[in-house]
Coordinates of C-alpha atoms and ligand atoms in Angstrom, one line a residue:
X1 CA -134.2 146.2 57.6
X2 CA -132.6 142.8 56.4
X3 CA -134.9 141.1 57.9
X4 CA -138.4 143.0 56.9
X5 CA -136.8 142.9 52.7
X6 CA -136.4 138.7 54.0
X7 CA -140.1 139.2 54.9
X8 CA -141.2 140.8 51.7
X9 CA -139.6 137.9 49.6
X10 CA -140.8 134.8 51.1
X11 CA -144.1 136.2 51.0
X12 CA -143.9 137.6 47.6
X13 CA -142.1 134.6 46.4
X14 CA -138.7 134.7 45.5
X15 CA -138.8 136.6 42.0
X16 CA -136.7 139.4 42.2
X17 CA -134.2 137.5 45.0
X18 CA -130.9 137.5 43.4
X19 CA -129.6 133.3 42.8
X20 CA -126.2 133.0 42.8
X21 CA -124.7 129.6 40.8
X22 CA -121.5 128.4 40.8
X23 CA -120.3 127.6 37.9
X24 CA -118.6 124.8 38.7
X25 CA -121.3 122.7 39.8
X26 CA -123.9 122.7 37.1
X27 CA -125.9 119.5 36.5
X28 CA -124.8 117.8 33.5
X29 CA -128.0 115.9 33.2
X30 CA -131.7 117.6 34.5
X31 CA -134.4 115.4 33.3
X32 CA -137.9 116.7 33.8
X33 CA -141.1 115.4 34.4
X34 CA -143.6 118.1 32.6
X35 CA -146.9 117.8 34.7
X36 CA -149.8 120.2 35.5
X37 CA -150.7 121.1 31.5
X38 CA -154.1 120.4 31.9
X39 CA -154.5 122.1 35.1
X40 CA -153.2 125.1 33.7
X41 CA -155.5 124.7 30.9
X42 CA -158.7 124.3 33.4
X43 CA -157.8 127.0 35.3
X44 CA -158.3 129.5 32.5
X45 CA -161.4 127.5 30.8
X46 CA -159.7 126.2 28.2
X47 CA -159.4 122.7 26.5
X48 CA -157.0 120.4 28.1
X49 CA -154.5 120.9 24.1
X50 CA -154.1 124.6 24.8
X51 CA -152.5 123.5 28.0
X52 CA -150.1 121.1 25.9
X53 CA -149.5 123.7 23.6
X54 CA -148.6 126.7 26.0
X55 CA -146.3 123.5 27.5
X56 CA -144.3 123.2 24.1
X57 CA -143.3 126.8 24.5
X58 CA -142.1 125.9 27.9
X59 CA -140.2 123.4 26.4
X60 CA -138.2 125.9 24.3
X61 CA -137.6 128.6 26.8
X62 CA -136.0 125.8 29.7
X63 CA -134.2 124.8 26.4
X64 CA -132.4 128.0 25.9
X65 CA -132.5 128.8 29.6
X66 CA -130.6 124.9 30.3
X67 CA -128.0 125.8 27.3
X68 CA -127.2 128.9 28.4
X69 CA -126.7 127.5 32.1
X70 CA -124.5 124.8 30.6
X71 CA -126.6 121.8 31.4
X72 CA -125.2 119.3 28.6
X73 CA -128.7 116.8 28.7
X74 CA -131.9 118.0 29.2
X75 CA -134.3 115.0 29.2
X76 CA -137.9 116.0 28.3
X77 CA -140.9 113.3 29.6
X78 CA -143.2 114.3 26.8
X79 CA -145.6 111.1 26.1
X80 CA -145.0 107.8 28.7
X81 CA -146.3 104.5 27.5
X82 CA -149.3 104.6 29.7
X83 CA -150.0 108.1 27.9
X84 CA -151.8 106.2 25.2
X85 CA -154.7 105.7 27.9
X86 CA -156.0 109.4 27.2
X87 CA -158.4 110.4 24.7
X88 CA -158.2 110.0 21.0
X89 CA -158.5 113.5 20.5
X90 CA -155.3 114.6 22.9
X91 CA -153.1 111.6 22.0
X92 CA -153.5 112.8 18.3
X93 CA -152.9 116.4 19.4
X94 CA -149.6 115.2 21.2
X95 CA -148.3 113.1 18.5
X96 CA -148.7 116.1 16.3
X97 CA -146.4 118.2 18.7
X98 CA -143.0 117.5 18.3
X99 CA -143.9 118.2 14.4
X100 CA -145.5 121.6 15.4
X101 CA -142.5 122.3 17.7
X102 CA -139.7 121.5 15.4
X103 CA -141.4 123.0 12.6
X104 CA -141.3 126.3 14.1
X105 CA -137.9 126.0 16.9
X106 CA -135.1 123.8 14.8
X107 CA -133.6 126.8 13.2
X108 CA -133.1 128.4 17.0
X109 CA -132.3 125.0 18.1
X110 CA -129.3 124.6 15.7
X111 CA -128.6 128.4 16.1
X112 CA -127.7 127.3 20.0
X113 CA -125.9 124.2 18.8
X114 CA -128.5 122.1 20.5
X115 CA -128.6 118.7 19.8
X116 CA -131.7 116.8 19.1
X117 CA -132.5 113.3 20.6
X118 CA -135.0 110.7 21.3
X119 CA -135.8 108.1 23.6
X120 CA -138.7 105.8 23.2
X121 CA -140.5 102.7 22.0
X122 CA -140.5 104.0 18.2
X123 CA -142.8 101.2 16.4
X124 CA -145.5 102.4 17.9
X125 CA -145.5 106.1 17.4
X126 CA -147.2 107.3 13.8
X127 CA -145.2 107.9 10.9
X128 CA -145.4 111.8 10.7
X129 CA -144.2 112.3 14.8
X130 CA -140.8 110.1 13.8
X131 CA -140.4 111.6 10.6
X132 CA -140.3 114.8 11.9
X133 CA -138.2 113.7 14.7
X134 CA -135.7 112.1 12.7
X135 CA -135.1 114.8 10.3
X136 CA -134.4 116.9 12.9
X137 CA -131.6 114.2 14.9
X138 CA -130.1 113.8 11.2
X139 CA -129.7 117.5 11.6
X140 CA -128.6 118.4 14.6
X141 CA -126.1 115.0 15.1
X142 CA -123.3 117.3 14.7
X143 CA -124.0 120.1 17.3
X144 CA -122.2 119.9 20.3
X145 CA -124.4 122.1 22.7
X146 CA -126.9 120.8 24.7
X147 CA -128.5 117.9 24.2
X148 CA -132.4 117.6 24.1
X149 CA -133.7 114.4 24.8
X150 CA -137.5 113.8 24.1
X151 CA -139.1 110.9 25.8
X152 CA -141.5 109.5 23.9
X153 CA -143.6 106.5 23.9
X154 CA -141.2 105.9 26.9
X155 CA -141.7 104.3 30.2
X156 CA -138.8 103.1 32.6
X157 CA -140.0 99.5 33.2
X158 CA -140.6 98.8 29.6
X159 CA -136.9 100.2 29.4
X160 CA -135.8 98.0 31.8
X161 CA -137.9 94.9 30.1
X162 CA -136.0 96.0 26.7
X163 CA -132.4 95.7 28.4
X164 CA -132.8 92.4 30.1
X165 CA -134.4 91.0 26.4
X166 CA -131.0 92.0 24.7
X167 CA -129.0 90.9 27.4
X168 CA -131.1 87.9 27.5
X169 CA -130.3 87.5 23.4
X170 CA -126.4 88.2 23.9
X171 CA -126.3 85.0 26.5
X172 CA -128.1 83.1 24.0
X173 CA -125.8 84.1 21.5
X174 CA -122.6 83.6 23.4
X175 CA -121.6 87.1 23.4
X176 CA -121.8 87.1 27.2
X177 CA -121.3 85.1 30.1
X178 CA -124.4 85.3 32.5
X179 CA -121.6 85.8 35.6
X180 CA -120.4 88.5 33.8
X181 CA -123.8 90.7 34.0
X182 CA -123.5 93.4 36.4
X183 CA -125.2 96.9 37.0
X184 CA -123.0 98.1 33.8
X185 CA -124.4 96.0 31.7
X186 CA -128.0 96.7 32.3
X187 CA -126.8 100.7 31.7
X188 CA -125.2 99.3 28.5
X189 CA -128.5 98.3 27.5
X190 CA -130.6 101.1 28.4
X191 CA -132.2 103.7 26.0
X192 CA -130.1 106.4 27.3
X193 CA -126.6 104.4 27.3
X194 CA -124.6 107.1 25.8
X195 CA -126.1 109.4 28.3
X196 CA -124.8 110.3 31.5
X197 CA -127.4 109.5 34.4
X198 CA -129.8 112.3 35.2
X199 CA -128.0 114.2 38.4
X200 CA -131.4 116.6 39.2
X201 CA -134.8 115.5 38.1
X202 CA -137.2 117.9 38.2
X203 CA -141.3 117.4 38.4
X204 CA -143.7 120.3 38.3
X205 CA -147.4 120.6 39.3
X206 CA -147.2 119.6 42.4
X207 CA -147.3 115.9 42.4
X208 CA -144.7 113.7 44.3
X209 CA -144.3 110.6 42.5
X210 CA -142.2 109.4 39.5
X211 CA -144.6 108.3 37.2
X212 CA -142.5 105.3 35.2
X213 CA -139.5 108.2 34.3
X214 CA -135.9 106.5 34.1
X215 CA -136.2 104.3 37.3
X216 CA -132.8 102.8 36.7
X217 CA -131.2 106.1 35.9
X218 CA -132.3 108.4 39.0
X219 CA -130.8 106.1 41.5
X220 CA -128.8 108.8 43.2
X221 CA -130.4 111.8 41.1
X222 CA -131.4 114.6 43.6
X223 CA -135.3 114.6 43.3
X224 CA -136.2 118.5 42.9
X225 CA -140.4 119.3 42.8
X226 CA -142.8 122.3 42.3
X227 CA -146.2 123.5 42.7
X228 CA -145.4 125.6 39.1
X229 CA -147.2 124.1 36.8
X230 CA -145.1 123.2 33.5
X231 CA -146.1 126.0 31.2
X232 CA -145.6 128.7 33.8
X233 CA -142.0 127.4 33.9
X234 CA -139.2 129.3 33.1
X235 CA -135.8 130.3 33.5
X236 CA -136.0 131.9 37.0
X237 CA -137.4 128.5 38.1
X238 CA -134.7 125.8 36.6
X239 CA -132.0 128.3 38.4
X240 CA -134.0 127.6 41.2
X241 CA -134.1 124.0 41.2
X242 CA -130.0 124.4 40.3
X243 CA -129.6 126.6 43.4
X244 CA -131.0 124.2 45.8
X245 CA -129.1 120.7 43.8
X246 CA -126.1 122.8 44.2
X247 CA -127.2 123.3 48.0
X248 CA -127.5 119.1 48.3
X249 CA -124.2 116.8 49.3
X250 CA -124.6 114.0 47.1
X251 CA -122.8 110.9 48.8
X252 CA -124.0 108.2 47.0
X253 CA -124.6 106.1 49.9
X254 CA -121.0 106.8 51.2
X255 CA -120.0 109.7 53.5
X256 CA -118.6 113.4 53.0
Ligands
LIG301 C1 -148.6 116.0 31.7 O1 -149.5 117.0 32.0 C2 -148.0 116.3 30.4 C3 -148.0 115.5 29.3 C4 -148.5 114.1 29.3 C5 -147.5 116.0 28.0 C6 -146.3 116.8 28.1 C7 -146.1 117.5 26.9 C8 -145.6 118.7 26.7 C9 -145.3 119.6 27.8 C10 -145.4 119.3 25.4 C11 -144.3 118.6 24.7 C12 -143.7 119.3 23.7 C13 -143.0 118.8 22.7 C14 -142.2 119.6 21.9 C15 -142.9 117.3 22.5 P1 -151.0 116.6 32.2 O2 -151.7 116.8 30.9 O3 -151.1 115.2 32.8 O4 -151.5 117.7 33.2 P2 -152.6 117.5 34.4 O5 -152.0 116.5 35.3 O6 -152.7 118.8 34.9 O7 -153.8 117.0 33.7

């Protein structure tokens, strides 16, 4: 009988399966890459933007789902540098998100004590995406819930170019001593310094690669990917992806 209810999940997915979590062993950091919108989008007729927008109401229900979990960071890849390459027309309509999202889910946001944060090359992102973006880190600074990190006009080597450029300008300064940069120092200088490193990075649609996301910080993360694409994912999904990081032994290049 075990065996034939065994049957019935694995081939009718694993929906109704109860997950058990421990507790004790929640990621602090998941950082996700949010692929497949436009897939989702084709797949029903519809413009590639619908996908992006049923994806921003993904990005509020893992938000809850990740708070309520006790995740701490949740890292959101919502536009890489190489983003720009797209289309005028879906580049505007993702620059106008973050305004369309927080217009509508700050109040919930503070409501769940959630922090607001970004990480990005700022410059170049237009006035009314960092406005909005800003108000809502000026308003949220003093939650202490989860924090929600967007990504935005981000891309790990350009990260990685920013760091060694400061570093760079504290040698040339005299702050520091060239012997004296180490691995800490390039994490000093990182975007997401006063972050903790991601521990489970997640990627939906399908894909296998890492697309330019935090390529210093997910070192030792455990690497967790999904056929789901992003705006069919939900709760039931991120307590997947927790079940199986807290089903890893992560040794850090050491042994148990
Ligand atoms: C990749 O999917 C997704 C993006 C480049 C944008 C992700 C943005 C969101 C999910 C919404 C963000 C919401 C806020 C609040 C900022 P794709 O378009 O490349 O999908 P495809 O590979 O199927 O074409």
């Amino acid at each position: 009988m075990i065996k034939r209810i065994q049957a019935w999940f694995k081939q009718k997915g694993t929906d109704h399966a109860p997950l058990e979590l421990s507790s004790d062993n929640i990621p602090k950091h998941v950082a996700i890459i949010m692929d497949g919108n436009g897939r989702w989008a084709k797949k029903r007729g519809l413009p590639r933007i619908a996908g992006h927008h049923s994806g921003m109401k993904a990005v509020k229900r893992v938000t809850i789902a990740a708070n309520d979990l006790g995740v701490k960071v949740l890292t959101m890849y919502a536009f890489s540098t190489e983003n720009w390459k797209r289309p005028k027309e879906e580049v505007d309509f993702l620059m106008k998100l973050p305004q369309q999202f927080l217009a509508i889910e700050l109040d919930e946001l503070i409501a769940n004590n959630v922090q607001v944060r970004m990480m990005g090359l700022r410059d170049d992102l237009p006035s009314h995406t960092i406005q909005a973006l800003e108000e809502a880190i000026d308003k949220t600074k003093h939650n202490t819930g989860l924090i929600l990190n967007f990504a935005l006009n981000y891309g790990g080597q350009r990260e990685i170019v920013e760091s060694v450029r400061s570093i760079a300008q504290h040698v040339q300064a005299g702050k520091l001593k060239i012997e004296d940069i180490e691995e800490a120092v390039v994490q000093e200088h990182l975007m997401s310094s006063e972050l903790p490193n991601p521990d489970l990075l997640i990627r939906t649609s399908g894909e296998l690669r890492l697309s330019n996301f935090m390529l210093w910080q997910i070192a030792y993360s455990e690497l967790w990917f999904t056929d789901v694409y992003w705006p069919e994912f939900n709760e039931r999904h991120l307590k997947e992806a927790v079940a199986e990081y807290q089903r890893r032994s992560r040794r850090y290049g050491g042994l148990q």
